[in-house]
Tab-separated table of C-alpha atoms in Angstrom:
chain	number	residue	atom	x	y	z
A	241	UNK	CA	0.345	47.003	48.802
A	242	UNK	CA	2.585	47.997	51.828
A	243	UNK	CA	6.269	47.766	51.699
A	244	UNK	CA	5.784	44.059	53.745
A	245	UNK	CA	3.794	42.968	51.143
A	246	UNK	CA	6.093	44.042	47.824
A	247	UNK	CA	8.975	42.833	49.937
A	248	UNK	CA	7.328	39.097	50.947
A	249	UNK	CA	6.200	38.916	46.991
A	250	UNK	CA	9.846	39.474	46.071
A	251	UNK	CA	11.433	36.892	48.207
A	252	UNK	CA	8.530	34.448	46.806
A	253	UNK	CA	9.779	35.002	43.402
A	254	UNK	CA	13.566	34.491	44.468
A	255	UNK	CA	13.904	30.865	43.534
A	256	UNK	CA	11.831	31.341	40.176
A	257	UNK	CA	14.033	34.146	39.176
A	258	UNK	CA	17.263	32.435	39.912
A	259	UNK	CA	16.088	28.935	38.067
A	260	UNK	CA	14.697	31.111	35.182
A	261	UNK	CA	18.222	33.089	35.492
A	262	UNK	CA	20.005	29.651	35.321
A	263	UNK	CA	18.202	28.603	32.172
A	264	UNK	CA	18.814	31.784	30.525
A	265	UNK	CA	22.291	31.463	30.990
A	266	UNK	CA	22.119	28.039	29.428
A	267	UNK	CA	20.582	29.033	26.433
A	268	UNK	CA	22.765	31.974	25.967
A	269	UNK	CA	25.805	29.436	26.055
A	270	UNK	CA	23.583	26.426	23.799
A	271	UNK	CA	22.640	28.813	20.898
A	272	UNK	CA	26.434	29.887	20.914
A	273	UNK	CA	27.418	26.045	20.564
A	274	UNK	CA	25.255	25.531	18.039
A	275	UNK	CA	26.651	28.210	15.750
A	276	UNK	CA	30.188	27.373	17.021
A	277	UNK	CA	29.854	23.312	15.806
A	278	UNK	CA	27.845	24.734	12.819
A	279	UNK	CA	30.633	26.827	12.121
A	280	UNK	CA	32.869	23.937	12.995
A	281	UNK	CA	31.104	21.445	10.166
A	282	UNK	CA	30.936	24.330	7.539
A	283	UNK	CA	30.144	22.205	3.930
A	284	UNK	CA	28.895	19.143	6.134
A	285	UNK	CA	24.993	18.230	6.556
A	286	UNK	CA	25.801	18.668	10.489
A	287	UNK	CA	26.604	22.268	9.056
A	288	UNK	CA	22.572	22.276	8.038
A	289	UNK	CA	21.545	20.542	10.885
A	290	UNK	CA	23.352	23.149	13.259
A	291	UNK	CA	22.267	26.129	11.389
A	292	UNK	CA	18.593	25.264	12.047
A	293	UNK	CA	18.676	24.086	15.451
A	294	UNK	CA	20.921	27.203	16.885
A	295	UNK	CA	17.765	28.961	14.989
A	296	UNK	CA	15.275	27.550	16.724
A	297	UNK	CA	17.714	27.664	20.101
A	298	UNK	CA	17.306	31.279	19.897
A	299	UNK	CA	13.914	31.476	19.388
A	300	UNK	CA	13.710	29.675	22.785
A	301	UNK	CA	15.925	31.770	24.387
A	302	UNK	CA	14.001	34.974	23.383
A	303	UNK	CA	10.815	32.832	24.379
A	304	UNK	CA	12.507	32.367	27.800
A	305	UNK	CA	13.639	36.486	28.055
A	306	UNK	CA	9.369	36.811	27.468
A	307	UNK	CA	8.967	34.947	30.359
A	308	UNK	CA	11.528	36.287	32.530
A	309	UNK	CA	10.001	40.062	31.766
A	310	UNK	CA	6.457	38.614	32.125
A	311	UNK	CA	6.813	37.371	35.606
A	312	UNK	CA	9.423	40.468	35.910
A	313	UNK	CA	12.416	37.815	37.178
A	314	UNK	CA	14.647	40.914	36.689
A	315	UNK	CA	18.271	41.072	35.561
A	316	UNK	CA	20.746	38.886	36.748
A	317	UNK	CA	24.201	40.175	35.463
A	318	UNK	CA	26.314	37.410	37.537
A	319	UNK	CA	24.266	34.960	35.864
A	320	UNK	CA	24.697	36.732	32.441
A	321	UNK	CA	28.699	36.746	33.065
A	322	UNK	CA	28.831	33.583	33.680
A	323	UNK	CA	26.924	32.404	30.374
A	324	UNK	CA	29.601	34.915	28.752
A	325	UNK	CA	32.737	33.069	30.557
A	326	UNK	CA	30.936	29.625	30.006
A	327	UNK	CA	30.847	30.323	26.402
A	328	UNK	CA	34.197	31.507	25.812
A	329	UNK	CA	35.704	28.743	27.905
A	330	UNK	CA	33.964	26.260	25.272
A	331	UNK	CA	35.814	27.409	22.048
A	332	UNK	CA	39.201	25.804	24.151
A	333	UNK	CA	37.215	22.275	25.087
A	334	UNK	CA	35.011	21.933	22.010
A	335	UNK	CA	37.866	22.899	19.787
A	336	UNK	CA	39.643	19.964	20.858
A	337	UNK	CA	42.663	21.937	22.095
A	338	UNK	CA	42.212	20.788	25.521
A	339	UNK	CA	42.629	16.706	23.751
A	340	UNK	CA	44.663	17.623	20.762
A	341	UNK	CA	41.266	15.479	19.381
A	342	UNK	CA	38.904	17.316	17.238
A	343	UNK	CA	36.574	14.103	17.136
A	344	UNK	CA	36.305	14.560	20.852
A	345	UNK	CA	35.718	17.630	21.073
A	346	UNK	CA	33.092	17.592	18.840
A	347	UNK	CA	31.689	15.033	20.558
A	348	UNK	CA	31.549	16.755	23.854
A	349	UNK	CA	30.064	19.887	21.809
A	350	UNK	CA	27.310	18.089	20.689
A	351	UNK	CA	26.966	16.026	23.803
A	352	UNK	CA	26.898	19.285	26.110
A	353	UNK	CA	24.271	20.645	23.408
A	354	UNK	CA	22.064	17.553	23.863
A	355	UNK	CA	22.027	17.954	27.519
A	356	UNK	CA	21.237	21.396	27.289
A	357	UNK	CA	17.940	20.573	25.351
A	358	UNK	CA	16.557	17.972	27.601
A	359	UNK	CA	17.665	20.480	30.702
A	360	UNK	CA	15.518	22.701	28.315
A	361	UNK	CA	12.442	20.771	28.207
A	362	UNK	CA	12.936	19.935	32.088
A	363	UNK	CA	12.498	23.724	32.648
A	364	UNK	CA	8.919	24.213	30.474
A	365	UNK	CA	8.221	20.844	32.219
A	366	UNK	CA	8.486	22.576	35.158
A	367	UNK	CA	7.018	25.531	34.039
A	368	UNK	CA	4.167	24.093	33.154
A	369	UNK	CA	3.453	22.993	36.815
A	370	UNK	CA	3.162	25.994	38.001
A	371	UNK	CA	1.122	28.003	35.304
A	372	UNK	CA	-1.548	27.932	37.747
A	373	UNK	CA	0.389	30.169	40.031
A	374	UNK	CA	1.810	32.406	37.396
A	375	UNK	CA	-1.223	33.775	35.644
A	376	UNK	CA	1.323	35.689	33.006
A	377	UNK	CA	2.570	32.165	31.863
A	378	UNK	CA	-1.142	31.314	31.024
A	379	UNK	CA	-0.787	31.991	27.025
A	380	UNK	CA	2.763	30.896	26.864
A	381	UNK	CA	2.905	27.465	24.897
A	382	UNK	CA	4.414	25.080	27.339
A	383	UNK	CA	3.399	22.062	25.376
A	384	UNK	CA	4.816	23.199	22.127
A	385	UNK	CA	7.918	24.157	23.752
A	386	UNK	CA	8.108	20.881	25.309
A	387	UNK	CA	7.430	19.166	21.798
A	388	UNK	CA	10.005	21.316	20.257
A	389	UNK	CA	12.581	20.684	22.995
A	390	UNK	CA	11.908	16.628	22.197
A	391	UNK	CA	12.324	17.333	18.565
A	392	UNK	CA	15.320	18.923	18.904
A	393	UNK	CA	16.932	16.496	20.881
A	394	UNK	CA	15.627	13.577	18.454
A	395	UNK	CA	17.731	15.730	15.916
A	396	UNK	CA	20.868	15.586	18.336
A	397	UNK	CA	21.108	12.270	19.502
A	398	UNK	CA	21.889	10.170	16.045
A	399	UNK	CA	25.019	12.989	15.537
A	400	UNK	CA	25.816	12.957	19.388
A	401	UNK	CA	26.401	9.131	18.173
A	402	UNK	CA	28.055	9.300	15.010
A	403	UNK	CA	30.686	11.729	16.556
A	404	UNK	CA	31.059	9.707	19.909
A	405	UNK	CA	31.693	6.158	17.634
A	406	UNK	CA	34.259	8.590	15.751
A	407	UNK	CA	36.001	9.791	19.510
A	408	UNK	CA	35.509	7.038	21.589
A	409	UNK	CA	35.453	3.774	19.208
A	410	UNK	CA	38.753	1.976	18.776
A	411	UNK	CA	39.994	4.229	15.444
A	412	UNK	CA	39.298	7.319	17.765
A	413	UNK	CA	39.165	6.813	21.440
Protein backbone atom coordinates (compact mmCIF):
# COMPACT_ATOMS: atom_id res chain seq x y z
CA UNK A 1 0.00 0.00 0.00
CA UNK A 2 1.83 3.32 -0.89
CA UNK A 3 1.94 6.18 1.44
CA UNK A 4 -1.28 7.77 -0.86
CA UNK A 5 -3.09 4.91 -0.15
CA UNK A 6 -2.51 4.55 3.97
CA UNK A 7 -2.96 8.30 3.95
CA UNK A 8 -6.54 8.37 1.75
CA UNK A 9 -7.66 5.21 4.14
CA UNK A 10 -6.95 7.41 7.15
CA UNK A 11 -8.85 10.44 6.17
CA UNK A 12 -11.81 7.85 5.23
CA UNK A 13 -11.87 6.73 8.72
CA UNK A 14 -11.76 10.43 10.15
CA UNK A 15 -15.45 10.90 10.70
CA UNK A 16 -15.90 7.21 12.11
CA UNK A 17 -13.17 7.77 14.54
CA UNK A 18 -14.36 11.09 15.76
CA UNK A 19 -18.27 9.81 16.11
CA UNK A 20 -16.90 6.59 17.75
CA UNK A 21 -14.56 9.12 19.88
CA UNK A 22 -17.76 11.13 20.74
CA UNK A 23 -19.62 8.09 21.99
CA UNK A 24 -16.81 6.95 23.99
CA UNK A 25 -16.68 10.02 25.73
CA UNK A 26 -20.36 9.68 26.48
CA UNK A 27 -20.18 6.51 27.99
CA UNK A 28 -17.20 7.34 30.00
CA UNK A 29 -19.34 10.31 31.53
CA UNK A 30 -22.97 7.87 31.61
CA UNK A 31 -21.35 4.94 33.56
CA UNK A 32 -19.93 7.70 35.99
CA UNK A 33 -23.64 9.06 36.45
CA UNK A 34 -24.89 6.00 37.05
CA UNK A 35 -22.63 5.20 39.98
CA UNK A 36 -22.82 8.89 41.06
CA UNK A 37 -27.06 8.76 41.38
CA UNK A 38 -26.51 5.14 42.64
CA UNK A 39 -24.34 6.48 45.12
CA UNK A 40 -26.74 9.35 45.49
CA UNK A 41 -29.94 6.83 46.36
CA UNK A 42 -27.70 4.56 48.62
CA UNK A 43 -30.61 2.27 50.74
CA UNK A 44 -33.25 3.21 47.92
CA UNK A 45 -34.44 0.59 45.10
CA UNK A 46 -33.10 3.43 42.56
CA UNK A 47 -29.82 2.48 44.56
CA UNK A 48 -30.43 -1.28 42.89
CA UNK A 49 -31.62 -0.06 39.85
CA UNK A 50 -28.40 2.20 39.37
CA UNK A 51 -26.01 -0.36 40.49
CA UNK A 52 -27.08 -2.68 37.63
CA UNK A 53 -27.49 -0.38 34.89
CA UNK A 54 -23.94 1.58 35.48
CA UNK A 55 -22.94 -2.37 35.22
CA UNK A 56 -24.20 -3.02 32.18
CA UNK A 57 -23.13 0.85 31.04
CA UNK A 58 -19.70 -0.34 31.34
CA UNK A 59 -19.95 -3.34 29.68
CA UNK A 60 -21.01 -1.14 26.71
CA UNK A 61 -18.41 1.10 27.03
CA UNK A 62 -15.70 -1.66 26.98
CA UNK A 63 -17.89 -3.13 24.02
CA UNK A 64 -17.45 0.29 22.33
CA UNK A 65 -13.28 0.47 23.26
CA UNK A 66 -13.51 -3.29 21.14
CA UNK A 67 -14.76 -1.52 18.43
CA UNK A 68 -12.74 1.48 18.44
CA UNK A 69 -9.38 -0.95 18.51
CA UNK A 70 -11.07 -3.22 15.91
CA UNK A 71 -11.51 -0.65 13.26
CA UNK A 72 -8.17 0.93 14.96
CA UNK A 73 -10.18 4.57 15.51
CA UNK A 74 -7.05 5.39 17.59
CA UNK A 75 -6.77 7.54 20.71
CA UNK A 76 -8.40 10.63 21.06
CA UNK A 77 -7.08 12.32 24.33
CA UNK A 78 -9.12 15.77 23.70
CA UNK A 79 -12.06 13.69 23.49
CA UNK A 80 -11.01 11.66 26.63
CA UNK A 81 -10.47 15.16 28.59
CA UNK A 82 -13.40 16.28 27.85
CA UNK A 83 -15.44 13.09 29.15
CA UNK A 84 -13.07 13.72 32.32
CA UNK A 85 -14.17 17.62 32.63
CA UNK A 86 -17.82 16.60 31.59
CA UNK A 87 -17.91 14.28 34.44
CA UNK A 88 -16.54 16.32 37.08
CA UNK A 89 -18.64 19.29 36.06
CA UNK A 90 -21.78 16.91 36.79
CA UNK A 91 -21.16 16.23 40.58
CA UNK A 92 -21.94 20.45 40.83
CA UNK A 93 -25.37 20.17 38.50
CA UNK A 94 -26.58 16.72 39.53
CA UNK A 95 -25.82 17.45 43.12
CA UNK A 96 -28.27 20.08 43.05
CA UNK A 97 -25.79 22.77 44.15
CA UNK A 98 -26.23 24.65 41.06
CA UNK A 99 -30.53 24.79 42.27
CA UNK A 100 -30.07 24.45 45.95
CA UNK A 101 -32.78 21.42 44.72
CA UNK A 102 -31.68 17.94 45.15
CA UNK A 103 -35.06 16.71 43.46
CA UNK A 104 -33.86 18.58 40.44
CA UNK A 105 -30.89 17.61 40.23
CA UNK A 106 -31.66 14.26 40.37
CA UNK A 107 -33.92 14.69 37.89
CA UNK A 108 -31.57 16.15 35.41
CA UNK A 109 -29.10 13.14 36.44
CA UNK A 110 -31.36 10.70 35.43
CA UNK A 111 -32.74 12.68 32.56
CA UNK A 112 -29.09 13.30 31.06
CA UNK A 113 -28.60 9.38 31.72
CA UNK A 114 -31.73 8.55 29.68
CA UNK A 115 -30.58 10.58 26.83
CA UNK A 116 -27.36 9.11 26.90
CA UNK A 117 -28.90 5.56 26.31
CA UNK A 118 -31.09 6.33 23.42
CA UNK A 119 -27.88 8.50 21.94
CA UNK A 120 -26.44 4.96 22.73
CA UNK A 121 -28.65 2.88 20.73
CA UNK A 122 -28.59 5.71 17.90
CA UNK A 123 -24.83 4.91 17.60
CA UNK A 124 -25.17 0.73 17.16
CA UNK A 125 -28.15 1.90 15.01
CA UNK A 126 -25.82 3.47 13.05
CA UNK A 127 -23.33 1.05 13.35
CA UNK A 128 -25.20 -1.40 12.14
CA UNK A 129 -25.57 0.40 8.72
CA UNK A 130 -22.43 0.25 7.93
CA UNK A 131 -21.25 -3.35 9.01
CA UNK A 132 -21.07 -4.00 5.46
CA UNK A 133 -18.22 -1.61 5.09
CA UNK A 134 -16.45 -2.50 8.27
CA UNK A 135 -15.80 -6.18 7.93
CA UNK A 136 -14.24 -6.13 11.76
CA UNK A 137 -17.78 -5.09 13.04
CA UNK A 138 -19.16 -8.31 11.33
CA UNK A 139 -19.31 -10.51 14.75
CA UNK A 140 -20.05 -7.59 16.94
CA UNK A 141 -23.79 -7.92 18.20
CA UNK A 142 -25.44 -4.82 16.95
CA UNK A 143 -28.89 -6.13 17.55
CA UNK A 144 -28.33 -7.16 21.08
CA UNK A 145 -26.75 -3.97 21.81
CA UNK A 146 -29.58 -2.24 20.36
CA UNK A 147 -32.06 -4.47 22.51
CA UNK A 148 -30.04 -3.79 25.52
CA UNK A 149 -29.82 -0.04 24.89
CA UNK A 150 -34.00 -0.19 24.66
CA UNK A 151 -34.04 -2.14 27.84
CA UNK A 152 -32.12 0.08 29.58
CA UNK A 153 -33.90 3.00 28.76
CA UNK A 154 -37.38 1.17 29.55
CA UNK A 155 -35.62 0.89 33.05
CA UNK A 156 -34.93 4.79 33.06
CA UNK A 157 -37.89 6.35 31.94
CA UNK A 158 -40.58 5.38 34.90
CA UNK A 159 -37.63 6.95 37.52
CA UNK A 160 -36.77 9.83 34.99
CA UNK A 161 -40.69 10.37 35.89
CA UNK A 162 -41.03 9.79 39.40
CA UNK A 163 -38.08 12.25 40.06
CA UNK A 164 -39.30 14.92 37.44
CA UNK A 165 -43.17 14.82 39.23
CA UNK A 166 -40.95 15.23 42.54
CA UNK A 167 -38.81 18.55 40.79
CA UNK A 168 -41.10 19.95 38.57
CA UNK A 169 -44.78 19.19 40.05
CA UNK A 170 -46.29 21.90 42.21
CA UNK A 171 -44.68 20.45 45.82
CA UNK A 172 -41.26 20.62 43.91
CA UNK A 173 -40.98 22.77 40.90
Amino acid sequence: MSLFDREEQAMAHTGLDVYLHDHLAGATLGAELAEQIGEYAKGTALAGVMAALQAEIEADRRTLLDVVERLDAGRHPVKQATGWLAEKASHVKFGGLSSGDEDHGLFMALESLALGVLGKRSLWVALREVRADHPQLADVDLDALILRAEAQYATLEPERLVAGRRALGADGG
